[in-house]
Short mmCIF file of C-alpha atoms and ligand atoms in Angstrom, two decimals:
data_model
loop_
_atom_site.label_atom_id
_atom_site.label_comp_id
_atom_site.label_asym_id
_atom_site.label_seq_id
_atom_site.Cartn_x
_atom_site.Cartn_y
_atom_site.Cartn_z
CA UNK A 261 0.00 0.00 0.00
CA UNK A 262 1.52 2.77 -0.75
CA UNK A 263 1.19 6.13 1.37
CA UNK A 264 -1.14 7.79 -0.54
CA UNK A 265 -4.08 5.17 0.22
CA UNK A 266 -3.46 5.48 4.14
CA UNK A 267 -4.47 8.82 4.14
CA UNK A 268 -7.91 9.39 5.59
CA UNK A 269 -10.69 12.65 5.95
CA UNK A 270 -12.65 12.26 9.31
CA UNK A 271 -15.22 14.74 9.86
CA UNK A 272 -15.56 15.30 13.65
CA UNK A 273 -18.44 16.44 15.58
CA UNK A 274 -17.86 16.77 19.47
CA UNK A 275 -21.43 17.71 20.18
CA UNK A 276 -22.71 18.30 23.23
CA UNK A 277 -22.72 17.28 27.12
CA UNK A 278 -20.32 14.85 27.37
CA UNK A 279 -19.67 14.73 23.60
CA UNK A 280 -16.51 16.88 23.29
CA UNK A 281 -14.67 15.14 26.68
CA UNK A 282 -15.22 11.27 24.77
CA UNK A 283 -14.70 12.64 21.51
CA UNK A 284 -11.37 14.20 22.84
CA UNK A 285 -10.43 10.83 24.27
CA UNK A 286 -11.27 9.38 21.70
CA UNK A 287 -9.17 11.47 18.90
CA UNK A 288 -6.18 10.60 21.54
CA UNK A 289 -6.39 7.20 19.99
CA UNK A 290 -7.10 7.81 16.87
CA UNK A 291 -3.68 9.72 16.48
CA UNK A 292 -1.83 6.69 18.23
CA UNK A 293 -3.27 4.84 16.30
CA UNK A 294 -1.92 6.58 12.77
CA UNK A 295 1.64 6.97 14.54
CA UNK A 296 1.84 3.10 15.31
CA UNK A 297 0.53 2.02 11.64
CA UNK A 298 1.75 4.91 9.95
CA UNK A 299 -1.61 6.47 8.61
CA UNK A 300 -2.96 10.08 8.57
CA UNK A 301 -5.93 10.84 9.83
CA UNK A 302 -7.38 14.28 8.85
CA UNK A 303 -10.04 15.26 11.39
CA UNK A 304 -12.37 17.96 10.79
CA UNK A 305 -14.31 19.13 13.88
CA UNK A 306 -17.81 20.77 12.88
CA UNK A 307 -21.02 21.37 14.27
CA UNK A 308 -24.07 19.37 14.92
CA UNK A 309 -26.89 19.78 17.68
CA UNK A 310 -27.03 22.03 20.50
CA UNK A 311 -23.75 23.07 19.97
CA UNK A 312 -24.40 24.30 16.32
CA UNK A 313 -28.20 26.18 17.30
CA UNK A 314 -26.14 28.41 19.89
CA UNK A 315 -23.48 29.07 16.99
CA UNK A 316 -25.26 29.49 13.84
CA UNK A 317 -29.40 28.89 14.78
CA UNK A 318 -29.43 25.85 12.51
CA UNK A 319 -29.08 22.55 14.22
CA UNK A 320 -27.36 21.16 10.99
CA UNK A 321 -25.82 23.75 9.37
CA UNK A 322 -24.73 23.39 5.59
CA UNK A 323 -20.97 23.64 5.96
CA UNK A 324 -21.18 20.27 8.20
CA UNK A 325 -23.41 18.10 5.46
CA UNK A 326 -20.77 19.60 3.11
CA UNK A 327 -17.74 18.20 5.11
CA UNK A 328 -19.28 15.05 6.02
CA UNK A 329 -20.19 14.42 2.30
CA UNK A 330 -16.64 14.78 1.26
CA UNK A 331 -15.29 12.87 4.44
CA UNK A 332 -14.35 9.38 4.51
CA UNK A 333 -16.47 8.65 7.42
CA UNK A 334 -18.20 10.75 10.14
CA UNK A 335 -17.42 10.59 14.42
CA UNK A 336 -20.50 12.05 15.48
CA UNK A 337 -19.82 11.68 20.13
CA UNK A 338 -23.74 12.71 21.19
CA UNK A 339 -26.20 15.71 20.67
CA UNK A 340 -29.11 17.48 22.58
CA UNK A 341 -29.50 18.10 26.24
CA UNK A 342 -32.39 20.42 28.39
CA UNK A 343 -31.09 23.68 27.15
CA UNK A 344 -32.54 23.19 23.95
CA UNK A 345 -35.84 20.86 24.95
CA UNK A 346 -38.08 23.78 24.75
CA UNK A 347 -37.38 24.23 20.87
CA UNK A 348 -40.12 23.07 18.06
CA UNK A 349 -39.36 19.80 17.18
CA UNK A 350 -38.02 19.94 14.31
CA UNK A 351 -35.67 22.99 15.30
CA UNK A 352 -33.97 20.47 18.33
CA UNK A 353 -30.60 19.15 18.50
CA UNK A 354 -32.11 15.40 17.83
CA UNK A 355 -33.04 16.65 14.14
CA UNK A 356 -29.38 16.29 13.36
CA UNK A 357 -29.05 13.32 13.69
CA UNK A 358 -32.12 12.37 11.58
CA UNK A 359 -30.99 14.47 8.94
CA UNK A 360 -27.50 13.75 8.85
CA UNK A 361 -28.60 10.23 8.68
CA UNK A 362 -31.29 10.83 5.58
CA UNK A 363 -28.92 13.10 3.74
CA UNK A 364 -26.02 10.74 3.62
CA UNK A 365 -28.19 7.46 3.25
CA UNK A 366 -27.25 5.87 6.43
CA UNK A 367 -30.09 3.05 6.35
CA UNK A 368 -28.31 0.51 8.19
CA UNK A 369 -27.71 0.92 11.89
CA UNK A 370 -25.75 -1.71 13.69
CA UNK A 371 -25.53 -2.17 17.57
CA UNK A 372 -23.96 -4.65 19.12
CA UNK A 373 -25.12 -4.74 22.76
CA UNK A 374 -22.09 -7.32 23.97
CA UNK A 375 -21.07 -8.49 27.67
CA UNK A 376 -17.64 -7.55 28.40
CA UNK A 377 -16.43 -11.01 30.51
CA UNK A 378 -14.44 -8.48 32.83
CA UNK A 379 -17.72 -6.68 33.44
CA UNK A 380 -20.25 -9.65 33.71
CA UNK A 381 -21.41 -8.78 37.37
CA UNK A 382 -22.72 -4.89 36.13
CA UNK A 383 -25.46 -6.76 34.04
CA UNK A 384 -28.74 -6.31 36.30
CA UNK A 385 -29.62 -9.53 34.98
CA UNK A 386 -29.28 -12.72 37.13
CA UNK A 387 -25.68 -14.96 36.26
CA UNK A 388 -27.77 -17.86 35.20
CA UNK A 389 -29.74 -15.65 32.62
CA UNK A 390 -26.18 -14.05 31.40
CA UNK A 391 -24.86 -17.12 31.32
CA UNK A 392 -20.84 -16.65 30.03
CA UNK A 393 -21.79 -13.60 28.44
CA UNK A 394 -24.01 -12.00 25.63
CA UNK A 395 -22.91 -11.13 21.85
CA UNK A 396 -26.47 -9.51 20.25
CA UNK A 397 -25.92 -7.54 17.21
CA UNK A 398 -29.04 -5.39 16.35
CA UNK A 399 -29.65 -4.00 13.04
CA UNK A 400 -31.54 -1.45 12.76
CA UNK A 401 -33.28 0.26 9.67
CA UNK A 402 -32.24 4.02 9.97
CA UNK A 403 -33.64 6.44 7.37
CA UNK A 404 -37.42 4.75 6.83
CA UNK A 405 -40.40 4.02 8.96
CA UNK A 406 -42.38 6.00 11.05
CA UNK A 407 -39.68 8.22 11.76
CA UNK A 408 -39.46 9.71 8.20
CA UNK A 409 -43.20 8.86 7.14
CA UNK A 410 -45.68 11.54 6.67
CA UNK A 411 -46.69 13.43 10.07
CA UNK A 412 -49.61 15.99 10.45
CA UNK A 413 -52.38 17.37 12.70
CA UNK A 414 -55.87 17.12 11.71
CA UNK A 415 -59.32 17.30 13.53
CA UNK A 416 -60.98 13.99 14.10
CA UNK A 417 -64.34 13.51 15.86
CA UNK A 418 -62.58 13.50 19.18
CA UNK A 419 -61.06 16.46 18.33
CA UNK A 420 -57.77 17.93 17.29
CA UNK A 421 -55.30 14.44 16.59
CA UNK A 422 -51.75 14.46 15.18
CA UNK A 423 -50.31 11.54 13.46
CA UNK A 424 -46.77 9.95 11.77
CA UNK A 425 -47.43 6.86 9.34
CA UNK A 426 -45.04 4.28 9.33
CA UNK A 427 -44.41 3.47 5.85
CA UNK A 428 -41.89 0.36 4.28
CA UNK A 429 -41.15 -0.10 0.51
CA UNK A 430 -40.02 -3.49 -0.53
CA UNK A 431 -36.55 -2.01 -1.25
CA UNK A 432 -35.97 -0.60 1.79
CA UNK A 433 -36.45 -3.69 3.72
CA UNK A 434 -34.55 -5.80 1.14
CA UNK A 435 -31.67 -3.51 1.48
CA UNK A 436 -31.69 -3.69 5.16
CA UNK A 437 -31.92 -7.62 5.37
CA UNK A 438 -29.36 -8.34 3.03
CA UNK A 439 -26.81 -6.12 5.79
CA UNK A 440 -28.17 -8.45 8.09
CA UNK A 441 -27.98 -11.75 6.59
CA UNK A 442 -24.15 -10.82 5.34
CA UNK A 443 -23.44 -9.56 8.86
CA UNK A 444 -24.72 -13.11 10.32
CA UNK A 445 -23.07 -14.95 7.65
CA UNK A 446 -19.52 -13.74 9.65
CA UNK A 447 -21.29 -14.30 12.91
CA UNK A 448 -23.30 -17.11 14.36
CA UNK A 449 -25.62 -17.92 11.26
CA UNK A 450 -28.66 -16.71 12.72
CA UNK A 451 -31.07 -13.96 12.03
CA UNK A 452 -34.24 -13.08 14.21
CA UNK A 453 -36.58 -10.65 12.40
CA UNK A 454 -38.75 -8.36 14.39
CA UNK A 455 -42.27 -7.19 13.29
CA UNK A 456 -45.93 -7.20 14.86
CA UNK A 457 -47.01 -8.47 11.33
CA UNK A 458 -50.50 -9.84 13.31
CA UNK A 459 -51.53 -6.10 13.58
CA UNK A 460 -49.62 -3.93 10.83
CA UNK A 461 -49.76 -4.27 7.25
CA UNK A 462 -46.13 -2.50 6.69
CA UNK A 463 -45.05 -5.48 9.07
CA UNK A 464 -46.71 -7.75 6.91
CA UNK A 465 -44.36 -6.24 3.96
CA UNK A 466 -41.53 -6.30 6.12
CA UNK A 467 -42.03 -10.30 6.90
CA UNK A 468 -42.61 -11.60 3.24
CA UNK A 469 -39.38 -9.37 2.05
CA UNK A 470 -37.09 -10.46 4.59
CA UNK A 471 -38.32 -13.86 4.12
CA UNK A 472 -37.97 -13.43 0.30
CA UNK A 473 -33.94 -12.32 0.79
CA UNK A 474 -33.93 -15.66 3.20
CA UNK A 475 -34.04 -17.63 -0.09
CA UNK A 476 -30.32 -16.57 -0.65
CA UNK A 477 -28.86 -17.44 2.74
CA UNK A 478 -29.29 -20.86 2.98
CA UNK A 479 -27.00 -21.37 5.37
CA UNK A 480 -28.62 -18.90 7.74
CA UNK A 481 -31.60 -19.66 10.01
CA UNK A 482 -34.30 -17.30 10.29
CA UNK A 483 -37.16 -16.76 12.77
CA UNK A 484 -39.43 -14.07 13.12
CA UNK A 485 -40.71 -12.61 16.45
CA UNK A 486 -43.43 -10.24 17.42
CA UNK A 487 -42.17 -6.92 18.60
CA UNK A 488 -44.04 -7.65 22.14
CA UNK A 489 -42.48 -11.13 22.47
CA UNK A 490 -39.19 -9.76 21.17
CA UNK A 491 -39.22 -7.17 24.06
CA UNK A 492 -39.91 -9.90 26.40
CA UNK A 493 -37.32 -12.64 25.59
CA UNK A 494 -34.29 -10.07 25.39
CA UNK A 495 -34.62 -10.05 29.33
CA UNK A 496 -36.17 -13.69 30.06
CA UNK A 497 -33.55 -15.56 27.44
CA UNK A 498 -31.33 -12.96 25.74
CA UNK A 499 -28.63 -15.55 24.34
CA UNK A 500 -31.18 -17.15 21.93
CA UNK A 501 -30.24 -13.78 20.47
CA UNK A 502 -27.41 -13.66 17.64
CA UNK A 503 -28.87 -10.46 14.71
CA UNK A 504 -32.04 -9.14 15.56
CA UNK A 505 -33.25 -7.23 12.53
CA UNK A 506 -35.36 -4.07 13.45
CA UNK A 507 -37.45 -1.86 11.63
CA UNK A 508 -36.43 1.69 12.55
CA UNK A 509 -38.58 2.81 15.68
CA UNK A 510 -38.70 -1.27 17.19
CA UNK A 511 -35.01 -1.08 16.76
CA UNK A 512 -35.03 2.43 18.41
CA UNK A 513 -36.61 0.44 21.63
CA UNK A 514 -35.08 -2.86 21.80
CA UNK A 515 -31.34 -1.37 20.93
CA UNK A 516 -32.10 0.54 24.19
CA UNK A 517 -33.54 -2.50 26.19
CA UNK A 518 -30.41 -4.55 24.79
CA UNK A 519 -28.09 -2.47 25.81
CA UNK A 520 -29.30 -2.07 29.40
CA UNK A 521 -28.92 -5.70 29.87
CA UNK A 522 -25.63 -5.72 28.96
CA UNK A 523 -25.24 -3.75 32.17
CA UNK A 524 -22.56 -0.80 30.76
CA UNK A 525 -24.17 1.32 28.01
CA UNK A 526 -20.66 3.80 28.18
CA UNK A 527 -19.08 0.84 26.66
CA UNK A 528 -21.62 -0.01 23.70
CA UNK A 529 -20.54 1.32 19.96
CA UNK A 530 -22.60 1.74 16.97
CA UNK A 531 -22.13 2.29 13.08
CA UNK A 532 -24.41 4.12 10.88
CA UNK A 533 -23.91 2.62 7.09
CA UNK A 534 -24.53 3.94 3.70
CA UNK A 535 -24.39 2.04 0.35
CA UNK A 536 -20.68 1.15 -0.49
CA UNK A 537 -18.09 1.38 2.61
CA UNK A 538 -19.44 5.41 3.93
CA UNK A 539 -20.79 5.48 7.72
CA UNK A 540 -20.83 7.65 11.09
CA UNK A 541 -20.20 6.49 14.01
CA UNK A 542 -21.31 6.85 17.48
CA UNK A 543 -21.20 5.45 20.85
CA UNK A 544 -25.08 4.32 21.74
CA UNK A 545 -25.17 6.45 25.21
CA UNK A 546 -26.24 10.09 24.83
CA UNK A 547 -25.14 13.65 25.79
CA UNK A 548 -25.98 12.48 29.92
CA UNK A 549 -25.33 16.41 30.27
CA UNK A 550 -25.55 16.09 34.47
CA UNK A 551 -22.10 14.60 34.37
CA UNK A 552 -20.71 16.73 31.24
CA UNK A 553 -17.56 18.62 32.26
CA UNK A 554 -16.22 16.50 35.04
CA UNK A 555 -14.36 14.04 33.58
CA UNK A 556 -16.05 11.14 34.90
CA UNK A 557 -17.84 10.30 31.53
CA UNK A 558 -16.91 6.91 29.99
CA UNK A 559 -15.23 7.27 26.38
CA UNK A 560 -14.83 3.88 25.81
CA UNK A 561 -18.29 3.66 23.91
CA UNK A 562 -16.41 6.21 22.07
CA UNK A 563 -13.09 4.28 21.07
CA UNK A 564 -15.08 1.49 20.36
CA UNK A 565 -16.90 3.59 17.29
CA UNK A 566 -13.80 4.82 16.48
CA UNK A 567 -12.51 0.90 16.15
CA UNK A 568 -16.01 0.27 14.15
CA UNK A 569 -15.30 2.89 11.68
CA UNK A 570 -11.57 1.71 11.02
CA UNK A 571 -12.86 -2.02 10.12
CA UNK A 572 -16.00 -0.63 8.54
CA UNK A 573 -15.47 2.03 6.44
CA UNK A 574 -11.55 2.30 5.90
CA UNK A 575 -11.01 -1.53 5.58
CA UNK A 576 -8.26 -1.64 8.66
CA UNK A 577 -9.18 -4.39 10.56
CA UNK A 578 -5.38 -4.89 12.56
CA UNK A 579 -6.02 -1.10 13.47
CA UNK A 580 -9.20 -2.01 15.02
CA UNK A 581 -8.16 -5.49 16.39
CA UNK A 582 -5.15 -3.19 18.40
CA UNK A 583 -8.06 -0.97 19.97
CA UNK A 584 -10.10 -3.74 20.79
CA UNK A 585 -7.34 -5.65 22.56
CA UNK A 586 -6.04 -2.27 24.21
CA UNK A 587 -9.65 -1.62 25.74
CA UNK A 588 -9.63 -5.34 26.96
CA UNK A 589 -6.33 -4.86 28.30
CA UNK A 590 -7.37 -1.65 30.29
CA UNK A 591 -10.40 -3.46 31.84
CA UNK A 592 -8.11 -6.40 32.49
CA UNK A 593 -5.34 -4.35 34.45
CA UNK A 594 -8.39 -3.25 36.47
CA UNK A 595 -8.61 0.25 35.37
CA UNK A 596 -12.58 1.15 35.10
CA UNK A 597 -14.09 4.53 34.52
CA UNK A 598 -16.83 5.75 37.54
CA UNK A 599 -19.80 3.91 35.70
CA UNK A 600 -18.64 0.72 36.08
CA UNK A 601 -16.74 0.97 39.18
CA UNK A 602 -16.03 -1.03 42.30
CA UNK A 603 -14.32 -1.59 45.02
CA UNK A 604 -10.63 -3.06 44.48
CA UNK A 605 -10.34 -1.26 41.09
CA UNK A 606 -9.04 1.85 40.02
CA UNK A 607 -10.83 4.49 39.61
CA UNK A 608 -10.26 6.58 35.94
CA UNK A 609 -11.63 9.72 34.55
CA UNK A 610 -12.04 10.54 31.05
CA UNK A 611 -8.89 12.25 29.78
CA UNK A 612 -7.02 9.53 31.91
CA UNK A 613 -9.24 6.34 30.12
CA UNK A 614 -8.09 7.92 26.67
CA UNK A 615 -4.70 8.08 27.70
CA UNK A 616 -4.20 4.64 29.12
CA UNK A 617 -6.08 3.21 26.16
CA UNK A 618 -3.53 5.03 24.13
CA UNK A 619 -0.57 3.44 25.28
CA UNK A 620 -1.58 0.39 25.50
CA UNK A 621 -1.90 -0.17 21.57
CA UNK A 622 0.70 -2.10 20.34
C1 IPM B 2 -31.05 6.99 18.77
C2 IPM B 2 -31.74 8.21 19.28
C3 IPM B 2 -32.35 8.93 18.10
C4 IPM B 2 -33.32 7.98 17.42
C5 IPM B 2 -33.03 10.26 18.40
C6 IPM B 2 -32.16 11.16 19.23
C7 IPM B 2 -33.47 10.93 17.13
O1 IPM B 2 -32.71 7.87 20.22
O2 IPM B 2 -30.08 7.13 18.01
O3 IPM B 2 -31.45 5.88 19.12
O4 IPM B 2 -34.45 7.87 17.87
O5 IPM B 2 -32.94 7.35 16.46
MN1 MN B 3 -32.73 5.76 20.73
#
């Protein structure tokens, strides 16, 4: 390879809360990272969210879609916090998100909600339930659904109503099981679909397309589950669990649920994907803006994208290996950050975590 093709744009976006202290962290790794393997990473910090309303008025101002769109891939840390919760809803931080998603075709969402084995004990679920651990990898459909379909108010005989349809075309839920299939393919061969096709019709869509792309994956079960039941087994048997593919706002609440079992949400990644090898990345906790500024936040969640986007979108899988096995290493010398804390460990802040982390890629 020669120098040229190592060579990378980032587009950066701290956000808000605890988004610039992780993202900081973060970026300390990133840099080891392209000393150590001799690659450049160009990082462009711009606005998004809160952040971007108090500097320009626009929670997504132009000159960010422009930098992500020529970027190789996006860091986006967190956005939105109770400043800005007063704010129409489409002028809030969260908007963003939704439209950086949309603009740059991000349909597929992937969240792995795994059990660290150093960190089995922080899972409120009981040992026997947990079991040696949990590996779910949710994939969520990003830029359809309810969440993008037609909204409105309109009088009704029970007067005034407001309403969001939740609409699926056939291509957007091939596209979205065919990431899921290939992603189980390199996994453990199994793919649960989730719908509540006994009561919606777009569910009903969603069920004979995915079962449609099935045909091609032979060597990949699939089972569908109801949304309800779905909710229910992820706490009462979660390692029957290997992909669960989501619609948009089912994977919205299970990602959520699934992570929460896993006991350490500062620790969970995710990757937003395009068409082709383009995504952003983020860590699945949000801005938590009552601990923002006091260096107790956990970045990991935050390294972990950062490890996502190397093997995802730039094709470096060592890179990403040598994070992975730095943040086991950290957790293994017995270093945790406050959320995950206990006694006979020691105690890390933020800007420490990122540091540590940082030295201990080899
Ligand atoms: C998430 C968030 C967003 C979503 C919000 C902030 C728009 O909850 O990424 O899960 O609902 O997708
Ligand atoms: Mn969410």
């Amino acid at each position: 390879m020669t120098d040229n093709e190592k060579k990378y744009n980032i587009a950066v976006i701290p956000g808000d809360g605890i988004g610039p202290e992780v993202m900081d962290a973060g970026l300390n790794v990133l840099a080891r990272i392209g000393d150590k393997f001799g690659c450049e990473f160009k990082t462009i910090k711009v606005l998004a969210g809160g952040a971007a309303i108090d500097e320009t008025g626009k929670c997504l101002p132009q000159e960010t879609v422009d930098v992500c769109k020529t970027s190789d891939a996006v860091l986006l840390a967190a956005v939105g916090g109770p400043k800005w919760n007063s704010l129409p809803g489409d002028e809030r931080p969260e908007r963003a998100l939704l439209g950086l998603r949309k603009i740059l075709g991000l349909y597929a969402n992937l969240r792995p909600a795994m059990v660290f084995s150093q960190l089995a004990d922080t899972s409120p679920l009981k040992s026997e339930i947990i079991g040696g651990g949990l590996d779910i990898l949710v994939v969520r459909e990003l830029t359809g659904g309810i969440y993008f379909g037609e909204k409105g108010t309109k009088e009704t005989e029970l007067g005034p109503a407001a309403y969001d349809v939740e609409q699926y075309s056939e291509l957007e839920v091939e596209r979205i099981a065919r990431t899921a299939f290939n992603l189980a393919e390199k996994r453990n061969k199994n793919v649960i679909s989730v719908d509540k096709s006994n009561v919606l019709e777009s569910s009903r869509l969603w069920r004979r397309v995915v079962e449609s792309v099935s045909a091609d994956y032979p060597g990949i079960t699939l089972d569908h589950m109801y949304v309800d039941n779905a909710a229910m087994q992820l706490v009462r048997n979660p390692r029957q669990f290997d992909v669960l593919l989501t619609s948009n706002i089912f994977g919205d609440i299970l990602s959520d649920e699934a992570s929460q079992i896993t006991g350490s949400i500062g620790m969970l990644p995710s990757a937003s994907l395009a068409d082709g090898n383009f995504g952003m990345y983020e860590p699945v906790h949000g801005s938590a803006p009552d601990i923002a500024g006091k260096d107790i936040a956990n970045p990991i969640a935050m390294i972990l994208s950062i490890a996502m986007m190397l093997r995802y979108t730039l094709g470096l899988s060592c890179e990403a290996d040598s994070i992975e096995n730095a943040v086991n290493e950290f957790l293994d010398k017995g270093y945790r950050t406050p959320d995950i804390t206990g006694e006979g460990y020691k105690t890390v802040g933020t800007k420490e975590t990122g540091r540590i982390i940082a030295e201990l890629i080899k």
